Amino acid sequence: MTDFPAAASETVFLTRQGDVAVITIDNPPVNAGSRSVRAGVLSAVQAIGRDKDVRAAVLAAAGRTFVAGSDLKEFGRPLEDPQWPVVLTAIESCPVPVVAAIHGAALGGGYELALACDWRVADRAAVVGLPEIGLGMIPGAGGTQRLPRLAGIASAIEVITSGRRVPAVEALEAGMIDATAEGDLLEFAIAFARSKTGSKRLASRQPLPPEPEDAIEKAIVKAEKGGRARPNVRSAIETVLLARTVPIETALERERETFQTLRQSEEAAALRYNFFAERKAAKVDEIGGSPAKIGRLAVIGAGTMGAGIASVFAAAGHAVTVVDTNSDALARAGGQIESALAELERFGKLKIPLASAQASLSFMNDLAAAANADLIIEAVFEDMAIKMDVMQALGGIARADAIIATNTSYLDVEQLADASGRPERFFGLHFFAPVPRMRLVEVVRCRRTSPDTLCTGIALSKEIGKLPILSGPCEGFIGNRIYAKYRAQCEYMLEEGGLPETIDAAMQALGFAMGPFAVSDLSGLDIAWRNRRRKATDRDPRERYVVIPDKICEMGRLGRKTGAGWYLYPEGAKAGVPDPIVAEMVRAESQRRGIVTPPSEKDMQHRVLGAIVNEAALILEEGIARSAAEIDLVLVNGYGFSKYRGGPIYLAARMPRQDVWQMVEKAEAATGFGFRRGDVDALLDSLR
Ligand code: NAD
C-alpha cells in the first residue's frame, strides 16, 4: 500500500491505489478550506513529490461535497499560513499530474484549488463557481488568472462577476472542467489520472484562448450593469484583464493584493455579517416539531399579494387553487401569474416545467374550493370584518387537519386564529410585494401556533426560495412596526420644512434603496390613508400627527398610479419629479409651526436611525424577534436597506455608543408624547 503518513493533517488523508496517490479532504460539513485543510494538502503534495513510485495523483473530498468554499470566520482576521497561493504553487510544482475529482460543489477557494490541478473531472451533478463577488471580494487564489486561460476572458468575467454556480455539463463545454465522470467518480478520476502519467498541464501556463474582442466588451458592459458599479466588480474585471497585459506572476500578486484589501473592507465585513445572520436564521431547532407534508394549496384573494403568492408556490411545484369572489380580480390574477411564472422561468427559478406550473393552477370564485387544500393562505382585503368572515367560513370548509395562514400586514392575528377554529394550526405568513422578487417572509408565531405548524411554515418558505424570519405577534410584526417609526420621523421632518426629495435623498445616503416618499408613491398612498382614518377615533390628541399626507390624499394624489403623489409623474417619466405644490404645502406647515430651518441631512439620518434602533430594542426585549441580526435581515431583505452596510442595527453597533444614545434622544424629542424607550445597549451589545 503506502509509505505515506495516512493523515497529512486532521482533515486531509493520503492513500494510494497502485501508482496513483489519492488525497482526500475530510472537513465536514462542506470541506471548507480551513488552515488545517490547506496545511494538509500542502504536506500531502510534498509527500507525493518525494515518492518515486507515485505516477499520478487525485485530489478528492469525502462527504457530500468537494471544497465548497473557505472558512469565512477566518476572513475577519489575518489569514493563517499556509495560505492558498502557497499550496496551489506546490500542486503546480508537483512532478506528477494532479487531477481534481469534484462532486457536490467546488466553490471559491475550492474551485481555485481545482484550477491549480492539471485536470478537473466532475460528477455530472456537480457545480463549480467563484462566489467571492457576493461577499464583497474577488477570488484571491489565482481564479482571475487561471480561469481565463481555460475558458476565455469573457467567460471568466461573467462567471466571476455573477458569482453564479455553473453546472458540470455547462462547465465542461466552457472548458472550466475537462470531463464528467461516468460511473464512480473516484474510480473515474484515478483512471483519468493514470492515463495522464508523464504529463503536466498547468492552467497558468496555457495561452489565452482566442476570442472575439466584442464578446469581451459585452461581458464587461453586462458585468458593470449587473454589479451596479460596485468597487469589487470593477476590480474583478480589471484583474481578469491583467491576463492579457502582464506576466502571470505579476497578475497573481496583484490579484492577491486586491483580494486582501477588499477582504478587510467595511463592505466585505457587512456582507459576511449578513451571510452568518442568514445561516443562523435558518436554524430553528429550538421550535421542536416537524413539518407537515403540503401538496395542495388554496390562496384566498386574487389581488396583488394573492397572485404573487400563488405564482411562487406554483413555481415550486404545488397545486394551487386561487379563490376570489370577484371574477374580474380572478381574470387579472391569471394574467399576473402568467407573467410572474415567465419571469421566474427566465431567472431559472421554476422547479418544474412552465407548462406544468401553469397546469397546476385553478381559479374559483367559491370558498368551498378550499375544501381539499392542505394549506390555505388568506390574502383578502386588509379589513378585519372581511377577514373574520373569511376565517369563520374557512373554519367550516377546510379539512380538520388543514393549516390556515394569513398574509395580514397589521391586523390582530390572535383574533383571526380564534375565528379559524384551529388556533394551533394557524399562523401568519407575511410576504412582501412583489412576492416573486422579494426574498423576505415573516413567519408569525401566534400564541397557540403548534411547533409542527410553525415548522411547516418555515420549511415551505425555504422550499419556495424565500428567507423566513420568525416573528412574534404584534401590530406590523418586525418589519412594518419598525418601518412605521421610521416613516413617522420622516413625516415630522416634512412638518419642519424638509422636502420629500431632500428627505428621500438623506435616507438613500443612509442606506435605503429608495426614500420613504418615493416608496409610498410606488405602492400607493391609499392603504396607509385608510389605516389612519380607521385609527383616527382612538388616536390620543397628545400624539404628534402630521396632516400633510392626508392633504395630499384628499387632493386625489394617490401616488404613481394617479400620476401624482409626493412627486409628479409626467407621461414617460422614469422617476418622480419634485412638485412645487408639495413644496408650498411643506413650507406653509413649517411656517405654521414657526420653524424656519429644516433639519440637516445628518440630523435626518440620526433621528431615523435613533427611531429604528429604539424600536428594534423594544422588539427584541418583547421577544418578537429572536435576535438583532434577524431584525437587520428583515430590513435588508424586505425594506431595501443596503446589505453592503449590514443593516441599521449593525451600522449603529459600529458607531460610538454615545452617538447612538444621542440619536435616540433626537428621535424621542421629535416624537414627543408616547415615545417608549427600549434597551438600546442590550440590543447593540448582543451584536458584539
Ligand atoms: P388587494 O386589494 O390587491 O386584493 C385583495 C383581493 O381580495 C381582491 O381581489 C378582492 O376581490 C379579494 N377579496 C375580498 N374579499 C374577499 C372574500 N370574502 N373572499 C375572497 N376574496 C376576497 O390586496 P393586496 O394588496 O393583495 O393585500 C392582501 C393582503 O395582503 C392584505 O391583508 C394586505 O395587508 C396584505 N399585504 C399586502 C402587501 C402589499 O404590499 N400590497 C404586502 C404584505 C401584505
mmCIF file with all atom_site columns, C-alpha atoms in Angstrom, residues 72-238:
data_model
loop_
_atom_site.group_PDB
_atom_site.id
_atom_site.type_symbol
_atom_site.label_atom_id
_atom_site.label_alt_id
_atom_site.label_comp_id
_atom_site.label_asym_id
_atom_site.label_entity_id
_atom_site.label_seq_id
_atom_site.pdbx_PDB_ins_code
_atom_site.Cartn_x
_atom_site.Cartn_y
_atom_site.Cartn_z
_atom_site.occupancy
_atom_site.B_iso_or_equiv
_atom_site.pdbx_formal_charge
_atom_site.auth_seq_id
_atom_site.auth_comp_id
_atom_site.auth_asym_id
_atom_site.auth_atom_id
_atom_site.pdbx_PDB_model_num
ATOM 1   C CA . LEU A 1 72  ? -15.373 32.692 6.298   1.00 0.00 ? 72  LEU A CA 1
ATOM 2   C CA . LYS A 1 73  ? -14.779 33.042 10.025  1.00 0.00 ? 73  LYS A CA 1
ATOM 3   C CA . GLU A 1 74  ? -11.075 33.360 9.204   1.00 0.00 ? 74  GLU A CA 1
ATOM 4   C CA . PHE A 1 75  ? -11.774 36.289 6.870   1.00 0.00 ? 75  PHE A CA 1
ATOM 5   C CA . GLY A 1 76  ? -12.366 38.797 9.631   1.00 0.00 ? 76  GLY A CA 1
ATOM 6   C CA . ARG A 1 77  ? -8.780  38.450 10.949  1.00 0.00 ? 77  ARG A CA 1
ATOM 7   C CA . PRO A 1 78  ? -5.291  37.952 9.499   1.00 0.00 ? 78  PRO A CA 1
ATOM 8   C CA . LEU A 1 79  ? -5.212  34.728 7.477   1.00 0.00 ? 79  LEU A CA 1
ATOM 9   C CA . GLU A 1 80  ? -3.082  31.944 8.905   1.00 0.00 ? 80  GLU A CA 1
ATOM 10  C CA . ASP A 1 81  ? -0.323  30.239 6.943   1.00 0.00 ? 81  ASP A CA 1
ATOM 11  C CA . PRO A 1 82  ? -0.104  28.307 4.779   1.00 0.00 ? 82  PRO A CA 1
ATOM 12  C CA . GLN A 1 83  ? -2.371  30.369 2.565   1.00 0.00 ? 83  GLN A CA 1
ATOM 13  C CA . TRP A 1 84  ? -3.880  29.034 -0.662  1.00 0.00 ? 84  TRP A CA 1
ATOM 14  C CA . PRO A 1 85  ? -1.382  30.593 -3.119  1.00 0.00 ? 85  PRO A CA 1
ATOM 15  C CA . VAL A 1 86  ? 1.494   28.684 -1.490  1.00 0.00 ? 86  VAL A CA 1
ATOM 16  C CA . VAL A 1 87  ? -0.472  25.428 -1.525  1.00 0.00 ? 87  VAL A CA 1
ATOM 17  C CA . LEU A 1 88  ? -1.524  25.918 -5.132  1.00 0.00 ? 88  LEU A CA 1
ATOM 18  C CA . THR A 1 89  ? 2.028   26.628 -6.254  1.00 0.00 ? 89  THR A CA 1
ATOM 19  C CA . ALA A 1 90  ? 3.069   23.383 -4.557  1.00 0.00 ? 90  ALA A CA 1
ATOM 20  C CA . ILE A 1 91  ? 0.393   21.496 -6.532  1.00 0.00 ? 91  ILE A CA 1
ATOM 21  C CA . GLU A 1 92  ? 1.626   23.050 -9.757  1.00 0.00 ? 92  GLU A CA 1
ATOM 22  C CA . SER A 1 93  ? 5.231   22.109 -8.874  1.00 0.00 ? 93  SER A CA 1
ATOM 23  C CA . CYS A 1 94  ? 4.302   18.526 -8.028  1.00 0.00 ? 94  CYS A CA 1
ATOM 24  C CA . PRO A 1 95  ? 6.204   16.384 -10.545 1.00 0.00 ? 95  PRO A CA 1
ATOM 25  C CA . VAL A 1 96  ? 3.235   14.101 -11.284 1.00 0.00 ? 96  VAL A CA 1
ATOM 26  C CA . PRO A 1 97  ? -0.112  15.094 -12.815 1.00 0.00 ? 97  PRO A CA 1
ATOM 27  C CA . VAL A 1 98  ? -2.756  16.014 -10.250 1.00 0.00 ? 98  VAL A CA 1
ATOM 28  C CA . VAL A 1 99  ? -6.439  15.535 -11.096 1.00 0.00 ? 99  VAL A CA 1
ATOM 29  C CA . ALA A 1 100 ? -9.229  17.144 -9.076  1.00 0.00 ? 100 ALA A CA 1
ATOM 30  C CA . ALA A 1 101 ? -12.268 14.903 -8.570  1.00 0.00 ? 101 ALA A CA 1
ATOM 31  C CA . ILE A 1 102 ? -15.243 17.181 -7.955  1.00 0.00 ? 102 ILE A CA 1
ATOM 32  C CA . HIS A 1 103 ? -18.591 16.152 -6.533  1.00 0.00 ? 103 HIS A CA 1
ATOM 33  C CA . GLY A 1 104 ? -21.198 18.424 -4.931  1.00 0.00 ? 104 GLY A CA 1
ATOM 34  C CA . ALA A 1 105 ? -19.759 21.918 -5.236  1.00 0.00 ? 105 ALA A CA 1
ATOM 35  C CA . ALA A 1 106 ? -16.285 23.330 -5.882  1.00 0.00 ? 106 ALA A CA 1
ATOM 36  C CA . LEU A 1 107 ? -16.692 26.956 -4.911  1.00 0.00 ? 107 LEU A CA 1
ATOM 37  C CA . GLY A 1 108 ? -14.394 29.886 -4.186  1.00 0.00 ? 108 GLY A CA 1
ATOM 38  C CA . GLY A 1 109 ? -11.065 28.657 -2.824  1.00 0.00 ? 109 GLY A CA 1
ATOM 39  C CA . GLY A 1 110 ? -12.350 25.140 -3.574  1.00 0.00 ? 110 GLY A CA 1
ATOM 40  C CA . TYR A 1 111 ? -12.647 25.788 -7.294  1.00 0.00 ? 111 TYR A CA 1
ATOM 41  C CA . GLU A 1 112 ? -9.350  27.695 -7.281  1.00 0.00 ? 112 GLU A CA 1
ATOM 42  C CA . LEU A 1 113 ? -7.787  24.599 -5.741  1.00 0.00 ? 113 LEU A CA 1
ATOM 43  C CA . ALA A 1 114 ? -9.206  22.553 -8.613  1.00 0.00 ? 114 ALA A CA 1
ATOM 44  C CA . LEU A 1 115 ? -7.963  25.139 -11.129 1.00 0.00 ? 115 LEU A CA 1
ATOM 45  C CA . ALA A 1 116 ? -4.401  24.676 -9.861  1.00 0.00 ? 116 ALA A CA 1
ATOM 46  C CA . CYS A 1 117 ? -4.595  20.945 -10.593 1.00 0.00 ? 117 CYS A CA 1
ATOM 47  C CA . ASP A 1 118 ? -3.630  19.764 -14.059 1.00 0.00 ? 118 ASP A CA 1
ATOM 48  C CA . TRP A 1 119 ? -7.085  18.439 -14.917 1.00 0.00 ? 119 TRP A CA 1
ATOM 49  C CA . ARG A 1 120 ? -10.559 18.563 -13.397 1.00 0.00 ? 120 ARG A CA 1
ATOM 50  C CA . VAL A 1 121 ? -13.115 15.791 -13.606 1.00 0.00 ? 121 VAL A CA 1
ATOM 51  C CA . ALA A 1 122 ? -16.553 16.113 -12.054 1.00 0.00 ? 122 ALA A CA 1
ATOM 52  C CA . ASP A 1 123 ? -19.661 14.243 -11.205 1.00 0.00 ? 123 ASP A CA 1
ATOM 53  C CA . ARG A 1 124 ? -22.469 15.181 -13.635 1.00 0.00 ? 124 ARG A CA 1
ATOM 54  C CA . ALA A 1 125 ? -24.498 16.723 -10.796 1.00 0.00 ? 125 ALA A CA 1
ATOM 55  C CA . ALA A 1 126 ? -21.603 18.882 -9.536  1.00 0.00 ? 126 ALA A CA 1
ATOM 56  C CA . VAL A 1 127 ? -21.389 22.666 -9.749  1.00 0.00 ? 127 VAL A CA 1
ATOM 57  C CA . VAL A 1 128 ? -18.349 24.947 -9.831  1.00 0.00 ? 128 VAL A CA 1
ATOM 58  C CA . GLY A 1 129 ? -18.035 28.689 -9.293  1.00 0.00 ? 129 GLY A CA 1
ATOM 59  C CA . LEU A 1 130 ? -16.294 31.673 -7.762  1.00 0.00 ? 130 LEU A CA 1
ATOM 60  C CA . PRO A 1 131 ? -18.855 33.383 -5.479  1.00 0.00 ? 131 PRO A CA 1
ATOM 61  C CA . GLU A 1 132 ? -16.430 35.858 -3.826  1.00 0.00 ? 132 GLU A CA 1
ATOM 62  C CA . ILE A 1 133 ? -18.085 38.823 -5.558  1.00 0.00 ? 133 ILE A CA 1
ATOM 63  C CA . GLY A 1 134 ? -21.198 38.354 -3.416  1.00 0.00 ? 134 GLY A CA 1
ATOM 64  C CA . LEU A 1 135 ? -19.052 38.697 -0.311  1.00 0.00 ? 135 LEU A CA 1
ATOM 65  C CA . GLY A 1 136 ? -17.518 41.979 -1.414  1.00 0.00 ? 136 GLY A CA 1
ATOM 66  C CA . MET A 1 137 ? -14.247 40.449 -2.628  1.00 0.00 ? 137 MET A CA 1
ATOM 67  C CA . ILE A 1 138 ? -12.667 38.957 -5.735  1.00 0.00 ? 138 ILE A CA 1
ATOM 68  C CA . PRO A 1 139 ? -11.111 35.483 -5.998  1.00 0.00 ? 139 PRO A CA 1
ATOM 69  C CA . GLY A 1 140 ? -7.726  35.655 -4.299  1.00 0.00 ? 140 GLY A CA 1
ATOM 70  C CA . ALA A 1 141 ? -6.005  32.402 -5.180  1.00 0.00 ? 141 ALA A CA 1
ATOM 71  C CA . GLY A 1 142 ? -5.482  32.559 -8.913  1.00 0.00 ? 142 GLY A CA 1
ATOM 72  C CA . GLY A 1 143 ? -9.102  32.270 -10.029 1.00 0.00 ? 143 GLY A CA 1
ATOM 73  C CA . THR A 1 144 ? -8.926  35.500 -12.025 1.00 0.00 ? 144 THR A CA 1
ATOM 74  C CA . GLN A 1 145 ? -5.853  34.275 -13.924 1.00 0.00 ? 145 GLN A CA 1
ATOM 75  C CA . ARG A 1 146 ? -6.238  30.521 -14.337 1.00 0.00 ? 146 ARG A CA 1
ATOM 76  C CA . LEU A 1 147 ? -9.916  30.595 -15.334 1.00 0.00 ? 147 LEU A CA 1
ATOM 77  C CA . PRO A 1 148 ? -9.498  32.948 -18.343 1.00 0.00 ? 148 PRO A CA 1
ATOM 78  C CA . ARG A 1 149 ? -6.654  30.755 -19.621 1.00 0.00 ? 149 ARG A CA 1
ATOM 79  C CA . LEU A 1 150 ? -9.041  27.789 -19.676 1.00 0.00 ? 150 LEU A CA 1
ATOM 80  C CA . ALA A 1 151 ? -12.388 29.373 -20.547 1.00 0.00 ? 151 ALA A CA 1
ATOM 81  C CA . GLY A 1 152 ? -11.510 32.729 -22.104 1.00 0.00 ? 152 GLY A CA 1
ATOM 82  C CA . ILE A 1 153 ? -11.674 36.271 -20.745 1.00 0.00 ? 153 ILE A CA 1
ATOM 83  C CA . ALA A 1 154 ? -15.373 36.918 -21.486 1.00 0.00 ? 154 ALA A CA 1
ATOM 84  C CA . SER A 1 155 ? -16.485 33.746 -19.809 1.00 0.00 ? 155 SER A CA 1
ATOM 85  C CA . ALA A 1 156 ? -14.214 34.357 -16.795 1.00 0.00 ? 156 ALA A CA 1
ATOM 86  C CA . ILE A 1 157 ? -15.605 37.877 -16.350 1.00 0.00 ? 157 ILE A CA 1
ATOM 87  C CA . GLU A 1 158 ? -19.155 36.531 -16.500 1.00 0.00 ? 158 GLU A CA 1
ATOM 88  C CA . VAL A 1 159 ? -18.544 33.694 -14.040 1.00 0.00 ? 159 VAL A CA 1
ATOM 89  C CA . ILE A 1 160 ? -16.553 35.810 -11.567 1.00 0.00 ? 160 ILE A CA 1
ATOM 90  C CA . THR A 1 161 ? -18.750 38.914 -11.585 1.00 0.00 ? 161 THR A CA 1
ATOM 91  C CA . SER A 1 162 ? -22.005 36.973 -11.374 1.00 0.00 ? 162 SER A CA 1
ATOM 92  C CA . GLY A 1 163 ? -20.679 34.609 -8.713  1.00 0.00 ? 163 GLY A CA 1
ATOM 93  C CA . ARG A 1 164 ? -23.087 32.014 -10.082 1.00 0.00 ? 164 ARG A CA 1
ATOM 94  C CA . ARG A 1 165 ? -22.777 28.260 -9.747  1.00 0.00 ? 165 ARG A CA 1
ATOM 95  C CA . VAL A 1 166 ? -22.014 26.684 -13.097 1.00 0.00 ? 166 VAL A CA 1
ATOM 96  C CA . PRO A 1 167 ? -23.438 23.178 -13.603 1.00 0.00 ? 167 PRO A CA 1
ATOM 97  C CA . ALA A 1 168 ? -20.903 20.493 -14.620 1.00 0.00 ? 168 ALA A CA 1
ATOM 98  C CA . VAL A 1 169 ? -22.292 19.988 -18.113 1.00 0.00 ? 169 VAL A CA 1
ATOM 99  C CA . GLU A 1 170 ? -22.039 23.725 -18.892 1.00 0.00 ? 170 GLU A CA 1
ATOM 100 C CA . ALA A 1 171 ? -18.636 23.916 -17.201 1.00 0.00 ? 171 ALA A CA 1
ATOM 101 C CA . LEU A 1 172 ? -17.391 21.113 -19.458 1.00 0.00 ? 172 LEU A CA 1
ATOM 102 C CA . GLU A 1 173 ? -18.479 22.967 -22.582 1.00 0.00 ? 173 GLU A CA 1
ATOM 103 C CA . ALA A 1 174 ? -16.821 26.164 -21.354 1.00 0.00 ? 174 ALA A CA 1
ATOM 104 C CA . GLY A 1 175 ? -13.514 24.437 -20.562 1.00 0.00 ? 175 GLY A CA 1
ATOM 105 C CA . MET A 1 176 ? -13.920 25.035 -16.824 1.00 0.00 ? 176 MET A CA 1
ATOM 106 C CA . ILE A 1 177 ? -13.625 21.281 -16.245 1.00 0.00 ? 177 ILE A CA 1
ATOM 107 C CA . ASP A 1 178 ? -12.173 18.598 -18.501 1.00 0.00 ? 178 ASP A CA 1
ATOM 108 C CA . ALA A 1 179 ? -14.505 15.616 -18.163 1.00 0.00 ? 179 ALA A CA 1
ATOM 109 C CA . THR A 1 180 ? -17.664 14.481 -16.467 1.00 0.00 ? 180 THR A CA 1
ATOM 110 C CA . ALA A 1 181 ? -17.443 11.118 -14.772 1.00 0.00 ? 181 ALA A CA 1
ATOM 111 C CA . GLU A 1 182 ? -19.198 8.052  -15.989 1.00 0.00 ? 182 GLU A CA 1
ATOM 112 C CA . GLY A 1 183 ? -19.950 5.766  -13.028 1.00 0.00 ? 183 GLY A CA 1
ATOM 113 C CA . ASP A 1 184 ? -17.994 6.079  -9.774  1.00 0.00 ? 184 ASP A CA 1
ATOM 114 C CA . LEU A 1 185 ? -16.250 9.465  -9.609  1.00 0.00 ? 185 LEU A CA 1
ATOM 115 C CA . LEU A 1 186 ? -13.159 8.339  -7.709  1.00 0.00 ? 186 LEU A CA 1
ATOM 116 C CA . GLU A 1 187 ? -12.542 5.313  -9.940  1.00 0.00 ? 187 GLU A CA 1
ATOM 117 C CA . PHE A 1 188 ? -13.044 7.501  -12.989 1.00 0.00 ? 188 PHE A CA 1
ATOM 118 C CA . ALA A 1 189 ? -10.625 10.114 -11.642 1.00 0.00 ? 189 ALA A CA 1
ATOM 119 C CA . ILE A 1 190 ? -7.971  7.505  -10.817 1.00 0.00 ? 190 ILE A CA 1
ATOM 120 C CA . ALA A 1 191 ? -8.191  6.008  -14.313 1.00 0.00 ? 191 ALA A CA 1
ATOM 121 C CA . PHE A 1 192 ? -8.096  9.511  -15.799 1.00 0.00 ? 192 PHE A CA 1
ATOM 122 C CA . ALA A 1 193 ? -5.024  10.434 -13.744 1.00 0.00 ? 193 ALA A CA 1
ATOM 123 C CA . ARG A 1 194 ? -3.276  7.209  -14.705 1.00 0.00 ? 194 ARG A CA 1
ATOM 124 C CA . SER A 1 195 ? -3.903  7.951  -18.380 1.00 0.00 ? 195 SER A CA 1
ATOM 125 C CA . LYS A 1 196 ? -2.061  11.260 -17.934 1.00 0.00 ? 196 LYS A CA 1
ATOM 126 C CA . THR A 1 197 ? 1.068   9.729  -16.409 1.00 0.00 ? 197 THR A CA 1
ATOM 127 C CA . GLY A 1 198 ? 4.179   11.548 -17.553 1.00 0.00 ? 198 GLY A CA 1
ATOM 128 C CA . SER A 1 199 ? 2.432   14.793 -18.459 1.00 0.00 ? 199 SER A CA 1
ATOM 129 C CA . LYS A 1 200 ? 1.523   18.093 -16.741 1.00 0.00 ? 200 LYS A CA 1
ATOM 130 C CA . ARG A 1 201 ? -0.950  20.695 -17.969 1.00 0.00 ? 201 ARG A CA 1
ATOM 131 C CA . LEU A 1 202 ? -0.926  23.801 -15.817 1.00 0.00 ? 202 LEU A CA 1
ATOM 132 C CA . ALA A 1 203 ? -3.699  26.307 -16.446 1.00 0.00 ? 203 ALA A CA 1
ATOM 133 C CA . SER A 1 204 ? -1.255  29.075 -15.561 1.00 0.00 ? 204 SER A CA 1
ATOM 134 C CA . ARG A 1 205 ? 0.982   28.102 -18.480 1.00 0.00 ? 205 ARG A CA 1
ATOM 135 C CA . GLN A 1 206 ? -1.798  27.929 -21.089 1.00 0.00 ? 206 GLN A CA 1
ATOM 136 C CA . PRO A 1 207 ? -2.060  30.721 -23.637 1.00 0.00 ? 207 PRO A CA 1
ATOM 137 C CA . LEU A 1 208 ? -5.335  32.656 -23.593 1.00 0.00 ? 208 LEU A CA 1
ATOM 138 C CA . PRO A 1 209 ? -7.778  31.019 -25.994 1.00 0.00 ? 209 PRO A CA 1
ATOM 139 C CA . PRO A 1 210 ? -8.639  33.205 -28.990 1.00 0.00 ? 210 PRO A CA 1
ATOM 140 C CA . GLU A 1 211 ? -11.954 35.043 -28.671 1.00 0.00 ? 211 GLU A CA 1
ATOM 141 C CA . PRO A 1 212 ? -13.711 37.949 -30.369 1.00 0.00 ? 212 PRO A CA 1
ATOM 142 C CA . GLU A 1 213 ? -12.988 41.337 -28.844 1.00 0.00 ? 213 GLU A CA 1
ATOM 143 C CA . ASP A 1 214 ? -16.656 42.326 -28.839 1.00 0.00 ? 214 ASP A CA 1
ATOM 144 C CA . ALA A 1 215 ? -17.542 39.286 -26.677 1.00 0.00 ? 215 ALA A CA 1
ATOM 145 C CA . ILE A 1 216 ? -15.167 40.660 -24.026 1.00 0.00 ? 216 ILE A CA 1
ATOM 146 C CA . GLU A 1 217 ? -16.643 44.153 -24.356 1.00 0.00 ? 217 GLU A CA 1
ATOM 147 C CA . LYS A 1 218 ? -20.146 42.763 -23.967 1.00 0.00 ? 218 LYS A CA 1
ATOM 148 C CA . ALA A 1 219 ? -19.169 40.781 -20.879 1.00 0.00 ? 219 ALA A CA 1
ATOM 149 C CA . ILE A 1 220 ? -17.664 43.919 -19.302 1.00 0.00 ? 220 ILE A CA 1
ATOM 150 C CA . VAL A 1 221 ? -20.736 46.050 -20.004 1.00 0.00 ? 221 VAL A CA 1
ATOM 151 C CA . LYS A 1 222 ? -23.063 43.353 -18.643 1.00 0.00 ? 222 LYS A CA 1
ATOM 152 C CA . ALA A 1 223 ? -20.959 42.872 -15.512 1.00 0.00 ? 223 ALA A CA 1
ATOM 153 C CA . GLU A 1 224 ? -20.836 46.589 -14.747 1.00 0.00 ? 224 GLU A CA 1
ATOM 154 C CA . LYS A 1 225 ? -24.565 46.938 -15.217 1.00 0.00 ? 225 LYS A CA 1
ATOM 155 C CA . GLY A 1 226 ? -25.381 43.881 -13.119 1.00 0.00 ? 226 GLY A CA 1
ATOM 156 C CA . GLY A 1 227 ? -22.866 44.813 -10.428 1.00 0.00 ? 227 GLY A CA 1
ATOM 157 C CA . ARG A 1 228 ? -24.232 48.373 -10.135 1.00 0.00 ? 228 ARG A CA 1
ATOM 158 C CA . ALA A 1 229 ? -20.660 49.626 -10.362 1.00 0.00 ? 229 ALA A CA 1
ATOM 159 C CA . ARG A 1 230 ? -19.662 48.127 -7.009  1.00 0.00 ? 230 ARG A CA 1
ATOM 160 C CA . PRO A 1 231 ? -15.928 48.620 -6.420  1.00 0.00 ? 231 PRO A CA 1
ATOM 161 C CA . ASN A 1 232 ? -15.240 44.890 -6.255  1.00 0.00 ? 232 ASN A CA 1
ATOM 162 C CA . VAL A 1 233 ? -16.965 44.243 -9.598  1.00 0.00 ? 233 VAL A CA 1
ATOM 163 C CA . ARG A 1 234 ? -14.752 46.872 -11.208 1.00 0.00 ? 234 ARG A CA 1
ATOM 164 C CA . SER A 1 235 ? -11.677 45.328 -9.535  1.00 0.00 ? 235 SER A CA 1
ATOM 165 C CA . ALA A 1 236 ? -12.681 41.860 -10.692 1.00 0.00 ? 236 ALA A CA 1
ATOM 166 C CA . ILE A 1 237 ? -12.901 42.995 -14.318 1.00 0.00 ? 237 ILE A CA 1
ATOM 167 C CA . GLU A 1 238 ? -9.595  44.864 -14.155 1.00 0.00 ? 238 GLU A CA 1
#
